[in-house]
């Protein structure tokens, strides 16, 4: 399927989405939102795909929401259309989504990366929530997700000063899972996605859901949820196969059942 602002392709069992507005440093306009949501939904529905990777260019993952598109918007327009609510659709992907970030991930770019399940950063990556410099604040989840990733003090620092964080600081702060050389970024992210895609899909989706539930549940509720989902896994053929393969010292052949 061809899109206007992204390239979406299947490589083996991985759906790769590459933001493709190079002249605007991949600024996220309404067409990018429509395209990325459509591509993520298509990959989610594709039985041949087990995980996704979202990436940008060497210079910019995305330099934020498109300032030129939104600058003239009125309050009533923003309110009535519930501006940015469409990004919630992207976070509904059930299959794992990895953000592979090189260069600028600013404002909505940083927020898009944080909507993914984890972030692999190039050593060139720069994360920031510079909305305050534009007379506004984050609006695609930055004040909430960044705080959960890096804690209140650092989130306040980033959101109130608009300063950027480099890849080393982002890894130290827990924003990114690992840092790799820029030249290897997409390959490393694809390797991680391929690894996930080779596991049992129902087990992967259940594990993703359980980790995400830790955000909205108390510890007691979360532990109970985890146990119940874990119990249900004994109904999977893949649980029988995975454990038999271990006992028989062979590679498991998961069938996603
Ligand atoms: C979602 C919310 C609510 O949270 C809000 C946001 O995301 S608001 C946007 C937050 N992002 C920013 O404020 C970053 C804006 N961009 C920059 O500061 C700079 O472009 C830079 C530091 C990332 C890179 O600087 P430089 O290398 O000098 O490149 P430029 O010449 O500035 O940019 C090239 C080209 O891209 C256009 N551009 C860049 N960012 C955006 C953007 N967010 N929206 C729209 N257009 C953007 C920039 O205007 C240039 O275009 P031309 O002048 O060449 O037409």
mmCIF file of C-alpha atoms and ligand atoms in Angstrom:
data_model
loop_
_atom_site.group_PDB
_atom_site.id
_atom_site.type_symbol
_atom_site.label_atom_id
_atom_site.label_comp_id
_atom_site.label_asym_id
_atom_site.label_seq_id
_atom_site.Cartn_x
_atom_site.Cartn_y
_atom_site.Cartn_z
ATOM 1 C CA UNK A 1 0.000 0.000 0.000
ATOM 2 C CA UNK A 2 1.360 3.446 -0.930
ATOM 3 C CA UNK A 3 1.129 6.338 1.519
ATOM 4 C CA UNK A 4 1.793 10.060 1.049
ATOM 5 C CA UNK A 5 4.004 10.769 4.053
ATOM 6 C CA UNK A 6 5.437 7.425 5.120
ATOM 7 C CA UNK A 7 6.937 4.332 3.545
ATOM 8 C CA UNK A 8 5.382 1.144 4.880
ATOM 9 C CA UNK A 9 6.984 -2.138 3.898
ATOM 10 C CA UNK A 10 7.103 -5.700 5.158
ATOM 11 C CA UNK A 11 10.537 -7.194 5.725
ATOM 12 C CA UNK A 12 10.148 -10.834 6.709
ATOM 13 C CA UNK A 13 7.830 -10.848 9.719
ATOM 14 C CA UNK A 14 8.384 -7.154 10.534
ATOM 15 C CA UNK A 15 6.337 -4.167 9.400
ATOM 16 C CA UNK A 16 8.685 -1.221 8.880
ATOM 17 C CA UNK A 17 7.205 2.296 8.878
ATOM 18 C CA UNK A 18 9.574 5.076 7.784
ATOM 19 C CA UNK A 19 8.454 8.690 8.194
ATOM 20 C CA UNK A 20 9.046 10.400 4.871
ATOM 21 C CA UNK A 21 8.704 14.209 4.981
ATOM 22 C CA UNK A 22 12.435 14.988 4.744
ATOM 23 C CA UNK A 23 12.006 18.671 3.848
ATOM 24 C CA UNK A 24 10.013 19.298 7.031
ATOM 25 C CA UNK A 25 12.192 17.053 9.239
ATOM 26 C CA UNK A 26 9.286 14.591 9.401
ATOM 27 C CA UNK A 27 7.011 17.099 11.129
ATOM 28 C CA UNK A 28 3.804 15.303 12.037
ATOM 29 C CA UNK A 29 0.876 16.809 10.131
ATOM 30 C CA UNK A 30 -2.639 15.425 9.803
ATOM 31 C CA UNK A 31 -1.651 13.333 6.759
ATOM 32 C CA UNK A 32 1.191 11.668 8.712
ATOM 33 C CA UNK A 33 -1.296 10.816 11.456
ATOM 34 C CA UNK A 34 -3.744 9.297 8.946
ATOM 35 C CA UNK A 35 -0.963 7.364 7.176
ATOM 36 C CA UNK A 36 0.783 6.012 10.246
ATOM 37 C CA UNK A 37 -2.473 4.908 11.876
ATOM 38 C CA UNK A 38 -3.568 3.178 8.649
ATOM 39 C CA UNK A 39 -0.193 1.414 8.282
ATOM 40 C CA UNK A 40 -0.092 0.285 11.920
ATOM 41 C CA UNK A 41 -3.655 -1.064 11.629
ATOM 42 C CA UNK A 42 -2.782 -2.902 8.416
ATOM 43 C CA UNK A 43 0.307 -4.505 9.992
ATOM 44 C CA UNK A 44 -1.670 -5.363 13.128
ATOM 45 C CA UNK A 45 -4.213 -7.203 10.977
ATOM 46 C CA UNK A 46 -1.578 -8.963 8.838
ATOM 47 C CA UNK A 47 -1.050 -12.564 10.032
ATOM 48 C CA UNK A 48 2.414 -12.554 8.467
ATOM 49 C CA UNK A 49 3.615 -9.678 10.678
ATOM 50 C CA UNK A 50 4.705 -10.188 14.304
ATOM 51 C CA UNK A 51 6.159 -6.779 15.226
ATOM 52 C CA UNK A 52 6.649 -3.275 13.841
ATOM 53 C CA UNK A 53 9.427 -0.700 13.699
ATOM 54 C CA UNK A 54 8.824 3.045 13.300
ATOM 55 C CA UNK A 55 11.756 5.158 12.187
ATOM 56 C CA UNK A 56 12.610 8.490 10.582
ATOM 57 C CA UNK A 57 15.707 9.821 8.856
ATOM 58 C CA UNK A 58 19.306 10.228 9.934
ATOM 59 C CA UNK A 59 18.656 13.889 10.811
ATOM 60 C CA UNK A 60 15.224 13.604 12.373
ATOM 61 C CA UNK A 61 12.951 10.934 13.728
ATOM 62 C CA UNK A 62 10.399 13.778 13.793
ATOM 63 C CA UNK A 63 10.870 17.442 14.725
ATOM 64 C CA UNK A 64 7.429 17.623 16.300
ATOM 65 C CA UNK A 65 3.869 18.277 15.308
ATOM 66 C CA UNK A 66 3.652 20.463 12.204
ATOM 67 C CA UNK A 67 3.835 23.982 13.615
ATOM 68 C CA UNK A 68 2.870 25.607 10.317
ATOM 69 C CA UNK A 69 -0.249 23.459 10.012
ATOM 70 C CA UNK A 70 -1.485 24.183 13.530
ATOM 71 C CA UNK A 71 -0.367 27.787 14.111
ATOM 72 C CA UNK A 72 -3.658 29.426 13.030
ATOM 73 C CA UNK A 73 -5.960 26.978 14.786
ATOM 74 C CA UNK A 74 -8.506 28.516 17.166
ATOM 75 C CA UNK A 75 -9.368 27.206 20.605
ATOM 76 C CA UNK A 76 -12.830 26.142 19.508
ATOM 77 C CA UNK A 77 -11.455 24.224 16.513
ATOM 78 C CA UNK A 78 -8.873 22.452 18.682
ATOM 79 C CA UNK A 79 -11.503 21.624 21.288
ATOM 80 C CA UNK A 80 -14.269 20.473 18.932
ATOM 81 C CA UNK A 81 -12.010 18.231 16.854
ATOM 82 C CA UNK A 82 -10.296 17.016 20.071
ATOM 83 C CA UNK A 83 -6.985 17.881 18.382
ATOM 84 C CA UNK A 84 -4.426 15.005 18.609
ATOM 85 C CA UNK A 85 -6.957 12.445 19.906
ATOM 86 C CA UNK A 86 -6.315 10.500 16.678
ATOM 87 C CA UNK A 87 -2.891 9.460 17.994
ATOM 88 C CA UNK A 88 -4.671 7.248 20.536
ATOM 89 C CA UNK A 89 -5.544 4.979 17.586
ATOM 90 C CA UNK A 90 -1.843 4.421 16.991
ATOM 91 C CA UNK A 91 -1.340 3.268 20.588
ATOM 92 C CA UNK A 92 -4.035 0.596 20.116
ATOM 93 C CA UNK A 93 -1.719 -1.644 18.062
ATOM 94 C CA UNK A 94 -1.692 -5.033 19.779
ATOM 95 C CA UNK A 95 1.591 -6.160 18.233
ATOM 96 C CA UNK A 96 4.812 -4.687 19.627
ATOM 97 C CA UNK A 97 6.029 -1.442 18.071
ATOM 98 C CA UNK A 98 9.676 -0.365 18.397
ATOM 99 C CA UNK A 99 10.726 3.250 17.792
ATOM 100 C CA UNK A 100 14.146 3.511 16.109
ATOM 101 C CA UNK A 101 15.223 7.088 16.747
ATOM 102 C CA UNK A 102 18.093 8.975 15.112
ATOM 103 C CA UNK A 103 18.537 12.755 15.202
ATOM 104 C CA UNK A 104 15.776 15.016 16.483
ATOM 105 C CA UNK A 105 12.804 13.558 18.351
ATOM 106 C CA UNK A 106 11.217 16.782 19.515
ATOM 107 C CA UNK A 107 7.744 17.636 20.787
ATOM 108 C CA UNK A 108 5.332 15.315 18.994
ATOM 109 C CA UNK A 109 8.366 13.369 17.702
ATOM 110 C CA UNK A 110 9.431 12.506 21.238
ATOM 111 C CA UNK A 111 5.791 11.823 22.090
ATOM 112 C CA UNK A 112 5.397 9.470 19.105
ATOM 113 C CA UNK A 113 8.525 7.569 20.156
ATOM 114 C CA UNK A 114 7.113 7.240 23.684
ATOM 115 C CA UNK A 115 3.811 5.859 22.277
ATOM 116 C CA UNK A 116 5.834 2.898 20.973
ATOM 117 C CA UNK A 117 6.566 -0.062 23.243
ATOM 118 C CA UNK A 118 10.243 0.731 23.545
ATOM 119 C CA UNK A 119 12.806 3.036 22.014
ATOM 120 C CA UNK A 120 16.144 2.093 20.492
ATOM 121 C CA UNK A 121 18.197 5.250 19.981
ATOM 122 C CA UNK A 122 21.093 6.050 17.679
ATOM 123 C CA UNK A 123 24.016 7.794 19.371
ATOM 124 C CA UNK A 124 22.924 10.878 17.373
ATOM 125 C CA UNK A 125 19.453 11.016 18.942
ATOM 126 C CA UNK A 126 18.226 14.165 20.686
ATOM 127 C CA UNK A 127 14.996 14.094 22.650
ATOM 128 C CA UNK A 128 13.099 17.156 23.786
ATOM 129 C CA UNK A 129 9.748 18.729 24.601
ATOM 130 C CA UNK A 130 10.389 22.278 23.357
ATOM 131 C CA UNK A 131 6.700 23.319 23.203
ATOM 132 C CA UNK A 132 7.278 25.923 25.936
ATOM 133 C CA UNK A 133 9.475 27.855 23.487
ATOM 134 C CA UNK A 134 6.407 28.106 21.190
ATOM 135 C CA UNK A 135 4.151 29.408 23.947
ATOM 136 C CA UNK A 136 2.416 26.069 24.548
ATOM 137 C CA UNK A 137 3.006 22.737 26.310
ATOM 138 C CA UNK A 138 3.092 19.098 25.181
ATOM 139 C CA UNK A 139 -0.230 17.904 23.757
ATOM 140 C CA UNK A 140 0.426 14.390 22.454
ATOM 141 C CA UNK A 141 1.187 12.781 25.818
ATOM 142 C CA UNK A 142 4.575 14.299 26.722
ATOM 143 C CA UNK A 143 3.674 15.634 30.152
ATOM 144 C CA UNK A 144 2.288 12.223 31.135
ATOM 145 C CA UNK A 145 4.473 9.645 29.373
ATOM 146 C CA UNK A 146 7.809 11.467 29.822
ATOM 147 C CA UNK A 147 7.125 11.767 33.556
ATOM 148 C CA UNK A 148 6.480 8.034 33.788
ATOM 149 C CA UNK A 149 9.680 7.275 31.871
ATOM 150 C CA UNK A 150 12.156 9.648 33.512
ATOM 151 C CA UNK A 151 10.466 10.811 36.738
ATOM 152 C CA UNK A 152 9.091 14.176 37.793
ATOM 153 C CA UNK A 153 12.322 16.125 38.206
ATOM 154 C CA UNK A 154 13.761 15.411 34.768
ATOM 155 C CA UNK A 155 10.352 15.688 33.063
ATOM 156 C CA UNK A 156 9.825 19.113 34.666
ATOM 157 C CA UNK A 157 13.322 20.151 33.550
ATOM 158 C CA UNK A 158 12.632 19.064 29.946
ATOM 159 C CA UNK A 159 9.092 20.453 29.706
ATOM 160 C CA UNK A 160 9.765 23.761 31.489
ATOM 161 C CA UNK A 161 13.153 24.626 29.947
ATOM 162 C CA UNK A 162 12.628 22.956 26.565
ATOM 163 C CA UNK A 163 16.188 21.600 26.676
ATOM 164 C CA UNK A 164 17.205 18.546 24.686
ATOM 165 C CA UNK A 165 18.501 15.268 26.130
ATOM 166 C CA UNK A 166 21.162 13.348 24.230
ATOM 167 C CA UNK A 167 21.109 9.582 23.735
ATOM 168 C CA UNK A 168 23.416 8.857 26.689
ATOM 169 C CA UNK A 169 21.257 10.836 29.098
ATOM 170 C CA UNK A 170 18.106 9.294 27.598
ATOM 171 C CA UNK A 171 19.425 5.783 28.214
ATOM 172 C CA UNK A 172 20.611 6.651 31.730
ATOM 173 C CA UNK A 173 17.168 8.110 32.504
ATOM 174 C CA UNK A 174 15.219 5.097 31.269
ATOM 175 C CA UNK A 175 13.679 6.840 28.255
ATOM 176 C CA UNK A 176 15.403 4.506 25.786
ATOM 177 C CA UNK A 177 16.182 0.830 26.170
ATOM 178 C CA UNK A 178 19.527 0.911 24.345
ATOM 179 C CA UNK A 179 21.829 3.133 22.292
ATOM 180 C CA UNK A 180 23.493 1.898 19.100
ATOM 181 C CA UNK A 181 25.758 3.515 16.503
ATOM 182 C CA UNK A 182 23.681 5.612 14.089
ATOM 183 C CA UNK A 183 24.810 3.528 11.109
ATOM 184 C CA UNK A 184 23.367 0.365 12.706
ATOM 185 C CA UNK A 185 20.104 1.801 14.026
ATOM 186 C CA UNK A 186 17.539 0.320 11.664
ATOM 187 C CA UNK A 187 19.362 -3.012 11.463
ATOM 188 C CA UNK A 188 19.460 -3.298 15.279
ATOM 189 C CA UNK A 189 15.792 -2.338 15.630
ATOM 190 C CA UNK A 190 14.861 -4.819 12.889
ATOM 191 C CA UNK A 191 16.863 -7.550 14.664
ATOM 192 C CA UNK A 192 14.971 -6.889 17.903
ATOM 193 C CA UNK A 193 11.638 -6.879 16.042
ATOM 194 C CA UNK A 194 12.514 -10.097 14.172
ATOM 195 C CA UNK A 195 13.390 -11.763 17.456
ATOM 196 C CA UNK A 196 10.007 -10.792 18.923
ATOM 197 C CA UNK A 197 8.188 -11.824 15.733
ATOM 198 C CA UNK A 198 9.665 -15.336 15.985
ATOM 199 C CA UNK A 199 8.078 -15.896 19.411
ATOM 200 C CA UNK A 200 4.474 -16.999 19.964
ATOM 201 C CA UNK A 201 2.263 -14.089 18.878
ATOM 202 C CA UNK A 202 -0.451 -14.647 21.518
ATOM 203 C CA UNK A 203 2.238 -14.861 24.234
ATOM 204 C CA UNK A 204 3.865 -11.666 22.953
ATOM 205 C CA UNK A 205 0.559 -9.770 22.853
ATOM 206 C CA UNK A 206 -0.389 -10.967 26.348
ATOM 207 C CA UNK A 207 3.041 -9.965 27.700
ATOM 208 C CA UNK A 208 2.734 -6.499 26.105
ATOM 209 C CA UNK A 209 -0.739 -6.052 27.573
ATOM 210 C CA UNK A 210 0.428 -7.116 31.034
ATOM 211 C CA UNK A 211 3.344 -4.644 31.056
ATOM 212 C CA UNK A 212 1.035 -1.852 29.860
ATOM 213 C CA UNK A 213 -1.524 -2.644 32.563
ATOM 214 C CA UNK A 214 1.121 -1.843 35.172
ATOM 215 C CA UNK A 215 0.479 1.816 34.266
ATOM 216 C CA UNK A 216 -3.194 1.802 35.247
ATOM 217 C CA UNK A 217 -3.461 -0.822 37.984
ATOM 218 C CA UNK A 218 -2.390 -0.949 41.613
ATOM 219 C CA UNK A 219 0.420 -3.431 42.295
ATOM 220 C CA UNK A 220 -2.044 -5.921 43.846
ATOM 221 C CA UNK A 221 -4.427 -5.664 40.873
ATOM 222 C CA UNK A 222 -1.544 -5.874 38.423
ATOM 223 C CA UNK A 223 -0.078 -8.974 40.044
ATOM 224 C CA UNK A 224 -3.479 -10.648 39.987
ATOM 225 C CA UNK A 225 -3.974 -9.662 36.328
ATOM 226 C CA UNK A 226 -0.529 -11.054 35.469
ATOM 227 C CA UNK A 227 -1.265 -14.365 37.221
ATOM 228 C CA UNK A 228 -4.624 -14.783 35.502
ATOM 229 C CA UNK A 229 -3.143 -14.094 32.051
ATOM 230 C CA UNK A 230 -0.237 -16.413 32.859
ATOM 231 C CA UNK A 231 -2.709 -19.183 33.825
ATOM 232 C CA UNK A 232 -4.550 -18.704 30.513
ATOM 233 C CA UNK A 233 -1.310 -19.325 28.623
ATOM 234 C CA UNK A 234 -1.514 -23.002 29.550
ATOM 235 C CA UNK A 235 -4.339 -23.192 26.999
ATOM 236 C CA UNK A 236 -1.876 -22.270 24.229
ATOM 237 C CA UNK A 237 -0.369 -24.916 21.953
ATOM 238 C CA UNK A 238 2.675 -22.635 21.913
ATOM 239 C CA UNK A 239 3.160 -23.079 25.685
ATOM 240 C CA UNK A 240 3.235 -26.856 25.210
ATOM 241 C CA UNK A 241 5.584 -26.489 22.240
ATOM 242 C CA UNK A 242 7.905 -23.982 23.940
ATOM 243 C CA UNK A 243 8.332 -26.053 27.079
ATOM 244 C CA UNK A 244 8.621 -29.366 25.184
ATOM 245 C CA UNK A 245 11.284 -27.831 22.939
ATOM 246 C CA UNK A 246 13.264 -26.748 26.008
ATOM 247 C CA UNK A 247 13.043 -30.233 27.547
ATOM 248 C CA UNK A 248 13.994 -31.860 24.229
ATOM 249 C CA UNK A 249 16.872 -29.414 23.637
ATOM 250 C CA UNK A 250 15.533 -28.185 20.278
ATOM 251 C CA UNK A 251 14.276 -24.925 18.794
ATOM 252 C CA UNK A 252 10.537 -24.357 19.329
ATOM 253 C CA UNK A 253 8.253 -24.151 16.294
ATOM 254 C CA UNK A 254 5.553 -21.722 17.414
ATOM 255 C CA UNK A 255 2.291 -21.753 15.457
ATOM 256 C CA UNK A 256 0.668 -18.722 17.115
ATOM 257 C CA UNK A 257 -2.025 -20.943 18.591
HETATM 258 C C1 LIG B 1 2.496 17.895 19.654
HETATM 259 C C2 LIG B 1 2.798 19.007 20.570
HETATM 260 C C3 LIG B 1 1.541 19.634 21.071
HETATM 261 O O1 LIG B 1 3.412 18.495 21.693
HETATM 262 C C4 LIG B 1 3.512 20.130 19.945
HETATM 263 C C5 LIG B 1 4.711 20.009 19.076
HETATM 264 O O2 LIG B 1 5.241 19.032 18.681
HETATM 265 S S1 LIG B 1 5.231 21.555 18.673
HETATM 266 C C6 LIG B 1 6.694 21.287 17.758
HETATM 267 C C7 LIG B 1 7.860 21.003 18.629
HETATM 268 N N1 LIG B 1 9.048 21.011 17.848
HETATM 269 C C8 LIG B 1 9.816 22.080 17.715
HETATM 270 O O3 LIG B 1 9.575 23.138 18.260
HETATM 271 C C9 LIG B 1 11.034 21.904 16.841
HETATM 272 C C10 LIG B 1 10.949 22.830 15.629
HETATM 273 N N2 LIG B 1 12.118 22.687 14.784
HETATM 274 C C11 LIG B 1 13.324 23.190 15.110
HETATM 275 O O4 LIG B 1 13.534 23.772 16.148
HETATM 276 C C12 LIG B 1 14.423 23.042 14.089
HETATM 277 O O5 LIG B 1 13.822 22.734 12.846
HETATM 278 C C13 LIG B 1 15.434 21.929 14.453
HETATM 279 C C14 LIG B 1 16.264 22.355 15.670
HETATM 280 C C15 LIG B 1 14.749 20.598 14.728
HETATM 281 C C16 LIG B 1 16.394 21.725 13.246
HETATM 282 O O6 LIG B 1 16.957 22.968 12.859
HETATM 283 P P1 LIG B 1 17.667 23.114 11.434
HETATM 284 O O7 LIG B 1 18.619 22.016 11.214
HETATM 285 O O8 LIG B 1 18.193 24.504 11.379
HETATM 286 O O9 LIG B 1 16.494 22.911 10.351
HETATM 287 P P2 LIG B 1 15.359 23.943 9.971
HETATM 288 O O10 LIG B 1 15.827 24.809 8.845
HETATM 289 O O11 LIG B 1 14.823 24.631 11.180
HETATM 290 O O12 LIG B 1 14.193 22.952 9.483
HETATM 291 C C17 LIG B 1 14.168 22.429 8.148
HETATM 292 C C18 LIG B 1 12.758 22.601 7.622
HETATM 293 O O13 LIG B 1 11.862 21.836 8.446
HETATM 294 C C19 LIG B 1 10.832 22.686 8.950
HETATM 295 N N3 LIG B 1 10.407 22.216 10.286
HETATM 296 C C20 LIG B 1 11.203 21.782 11.274
HETATM 297 N N4 LIG B 1 10.461 21.453 12.343
HETATM 298 C C21 LIG B 1 9.170 21.677 11.995
HETATM 299 C C22 LIG B 1 7.926 21.541 12.680
HETATM 300 N N5 LIG B 1 7.852 21.038 13.921
HETATM 301 N N6 LIG B 1 6.824 21.889 12.028
HETATM 302 C C23 LIG B 1 6.853 22.364 10.782
HETATM 303 N N7 LIG B 1 7.995 22.504 10.067
HETATM 304 C C24 LIG B 1 9.142 22.176 10.683
HETATM 305 C C25 LIG B 1 11.472 24.060 9.003
HETATM 306 O O14 LIG B 1 10.484 25.046 9.064
HETATM 307 C C26 LIG B 1 12.265 24.054 7.717
HETATM 308 O O15 LIG B 1 11.368 24.280 6.649
HETATM 309 P P3 LIG B 1 11.702 25.399 5.544
HETATM 310 O O16 LIG B 1 11.887 26.678 6.283
HETATM 311 O O17 LIG B 1 12.980 24.917 4.896
HETATM 312 O O18 LIG B 1 10.518 25.375 4.626
#
